Amino acid sequence: MRVKVSAPGKLMLLGEHAVVYGYPCLVTAVDKRIHVEVEKIENEKDIIDSPQVKESRFVEESINFFKKRFDITQSVKFQTNGDFSHRVGLGSSSAVTVATFKALSTIFGKNLTLRDIFDLSYQMTLKIQGVGSGFDIAAAVFGKTLYYLKGGEIIEPLLVNKLPLVVGYSGRKADTPTLIKKVASLHKKKRKKVDEIFKKMSSLVELAKAVIERQDFEKLGQLVKEDHRLLRDLEVSTAKLDRMVEAATSAGAEGAKLSGAGGGDCMIALVDEDKRSLVEKAIEEVGGEIIRTEANVEGVRVEEQ
Ligand code: MEV
């Protein structure tokens, strides 16, 4: 018996960093997916083929954790594949962890709810990374566009029909734990200022939550622009990301911002479809790489069993 599962990557829409401190964020799942394939084998040891090097630890530890938890001695052959590189910051580690737990629970007939898969995956990410709000895990599990509070205290799917985004990769890989630590040290030094920033980010998230369901992209664009300014105040943007954001808005995007931890990875721009190619071109002209992807897609799913 063989089981194939896939889980989506994510893009943070608003509220990054503040979410680590207990404020809400908005996240959307994207149609760049991680695929895993598992089968039972009569081998003494598991065989794991995880070419996305960074992810192999997430796969190995999740398999060990699952087998221990459910008292399983049977070995498995495990293969992973990705529609995207871990370098772009679309959440390949969380997607692969979620897909691994879903694949194992399916092949071993363990009835885990989506919430169980979220909890197991979040526990695993904390064990390996030490930090993180779990928003990326929630996107990989539940898909769609979510209003989210750290640890999954709230995971609320929003009624979103479309979310027209342009995604630009800055060409530089960011290390999320390092950026979380950078913000923590700024918070220590300038607590009042940073708390103010987080509070403002949180009100933008609350406003955006309503606006996104109304499909008012002009207003959402303004909130996105404001969020980018706050992320700059938090000192997590880079000159390249700022140039890409500026290029996108000058070319007619409703709004643009860095997405994720900052320090590199991706930016997003909210666009009217008739401006899409102009905005893409503008981002490319300042050295960004366009990643074509659809937002608001389905969460983890069994593809074949
Ligand atoms: C990283 O993509 C977003 C952060 O808020 C970290 C997290 O929420 O885990 C910086």
Short mmCIF file of C-alpha atoms in Angstrom, two decimals, residues 121-237:
data_model
loop_
_atom_site.label_atom_id
_atom_site.label_comp_id
_atom_site.label_asym_id
_atom_site.label_seq_id
_atom_site.Cartn_x
_atom_site.Cartn_y
_atom_site.Cartn_z
CA SER A 121 3.28 19.46 13.64
CA TYR A 122 3.52 22.56 15.80
CA GLN A 123 5.12 20.54 18.60
CA MET A 124 7.63 19.16 16.09
CA THR A 125 8.52 22.60 14.67
CA LEU A 126 9.04 24.02 18.13
CA LYS A 127 11.29 21.08 19.00
CA ILE A 128 13.43 21.61 15.90
CA GLN A 129 13.34 25.40 15.47
CA GLY A 130 12.71 26.47 19.05
CA VAL A 131 10.63 29.49 17.98
CA GLY A 132 7.62 30.34 15.82
CA SER A 133 3.93 31.14 16.06
CA GLY A 134 2.74 28.11 14.04
CA PHE A 135 0.90 30.26 11.46
CA ASP A 136 2.67 28.39 8.65
CA ILE A 137 1.55 25.04 10.09
CA ALA A 138 -2.05 26.30 10.24
CA ALA A 139 -1.91 27.33 6.58
CA ALA A 140 -0.48 23.93 5.56
CA VAL A 141 -3.17 22.06 7.53
CA PHE A 142 -6.31 24.12 6.99
CA GLY A 143 -5.48 25.98 3.76
CA LYS A 144 -7.49 29.01 2.58
CA THR A 145 -6.95 32.39 4.26
CA LEU A 146 -6.85 32.39 8.04
CA TYR A 147 -7.07 34.79 10.94
CA TYR A 148 -4.60 33.25 13.35
CA LEU A 149 -3.38 33.52 16.94
CA LYS A 150 -0.14 31.95 18.17
CA GLY A 151 -0.21 28.25 19.04
CA GLY A 152 -3.50 27.88 17.18
CA GLU A 153 -5.44 29.61 19.95
CA ILE A 154 -7.62 30.97 17.13
CA ILE A 155 -7.62 29.51 13.61
CA GLU A 156 -10.45 31.19 11.79
CA PRO A 157 -10.97 30.63 8.05
CA LEU A 158 -12.06 33.81 6.26
CA LEU A 159 -14.57 34.01 3.45
CA VAL A 160 -12.28 35.00 0.63
CA ASN A 161 -13.20 34.48 -3.02
CA LYS A 162 -10.09 35.83 -4.63
CA LEU A 163 -6.83 37.30 -3.54
CA PRO A 164 -4.92 38.71 -6.53
CA LEU A 165 -1.28 38.74 -5.46
CA VAL A 166 2.02 39.20 -7.23
CA VAL A 167 4.87 37.51 -5.37
CA GLY A 168 8.48 38.62 -5.80
CA TYR A 169 11.49 36.75 -4.44
CA SER A 170 14.33 39.01 -3.32
CA GLY A 171 17.01 36.46 -4.17
CA ARG A 172 18.19 36.14 -0.61
CA LYS A 173 17.28 33.41 1.84
CA ALA A 174 16.19 34.67 5.25
CA ASP A 175 16.68 32.72 8.45
CA THR A 176 13.46 33.10 10.43
CA PRO A 177 14.80 32.15 13.91
CA THR A 178 17.62 34.72 13.49
CA LEU A 179 15.12 37.47 12.60
CA ILE A 180 12.82 36.52 15.48
CA LYS A 181 15.84 36.86 17.79
CA LYS A 182 16.74 40.22 16.22
CA VAL A 183 13.25 41.54 16.95
CA ALA A 184 13.40 40.10 20.46
CA SER A 185 16.59 42.02 21.15
CA LEU A 186 15.06 45.25 19.78
CA HIS A 187 12.03 44.58 21.97
CA LYS A 188 14.33 44.26 24.96
CA LYS A 189 16.12 47.52 24.17
CA LYS A 190 13.12 49.59 23.03
CA ARG A 191 10.15 47.84 24.57
CA LYS A 192 7.75 50.78 24.40
CA LYS A 193 8.45 51.52 20.75
CA VAL A 194 8.21 47.89 19.67
CA ASP A 195 5.02 47.27 21.66
CA GLU A 196 3.50 50.31 19.92
CA ILE A 197 4.45 48.85 16.53
CA PHE A 198 2.89 45.49 17.43
CA LYS A 199 -0.33 47.18 18.57
CA LYS A 200 -0.57 49.12 15.32
CA MET A 201 0.07 45.95 13.33
CA SER A 202 -2.66 44.24 15.28
CA SER A 203 -5.21 46.95 14.46
CA LEU A 204 -4.26 46.68 10.77
CA VAL A 205 -4.95 42.94 10.96
CA GLU A 206 -8.37 43.52 12.55
CA LEU A 207 -9.29 46.04 9.84
CA ALA A 208 -7.94 43.82 7.07
CA LYS A 209 -9.96 40.86 8.34
CA ALA A 210 -13.19 42.69 7.53
CA VAL A 211 -11.92 44.34 4.37
CA ILE A 212 -10.64 41.11 2.82
CA GLU A 213 -14.06 39.45 3.12
CA ARG A 214 -15.63 42.48 1.43
CA GLN A 215 -13.05 42.19 -1.37
CA ASP A 216 -12.16 45.85 -0.92
CA PHE A 217 -8.66 45.60 -2.35
CA GLU A 218 -8.08 49.33 -2.43
CA LYS A 219 -8.50 49.55 1.33
CA LEU A 220 -6.58 46.30 1.86
CA GLY A 221 -3.76 47.80 -0.22
CA GLN A 222 -3.55 50.81 2.12
CA LEU A 223 -3.36 48.51 5.15
CA VAL A 224 -0.66 46.44 3.46
CA LYS A 225 1.40 49.58 2.72
CA GLU A 226 1.09 50.70 6.33
CA ASP A 227 2.15 47.25 7.56
CA HIS A 228 5.31 47.44 5.43
CA ARG A 229 6.17 50.82 6.99
CA LEU A 230 5.81 49.26 10.44
CA LEU A 231 8.01 46.31 9.42
CA ARG A 232 10.64 48.82 8.34
CA ASP A 233 10.39 50.47 11.76
CA LEU A 234 10.94 47.02 13.20
CA GLU A 235 14.18 46.93 11.19
CA VAL A 236 13.45 43.66 9.39
CA SER A 237 13.19 44.97 5.84
#
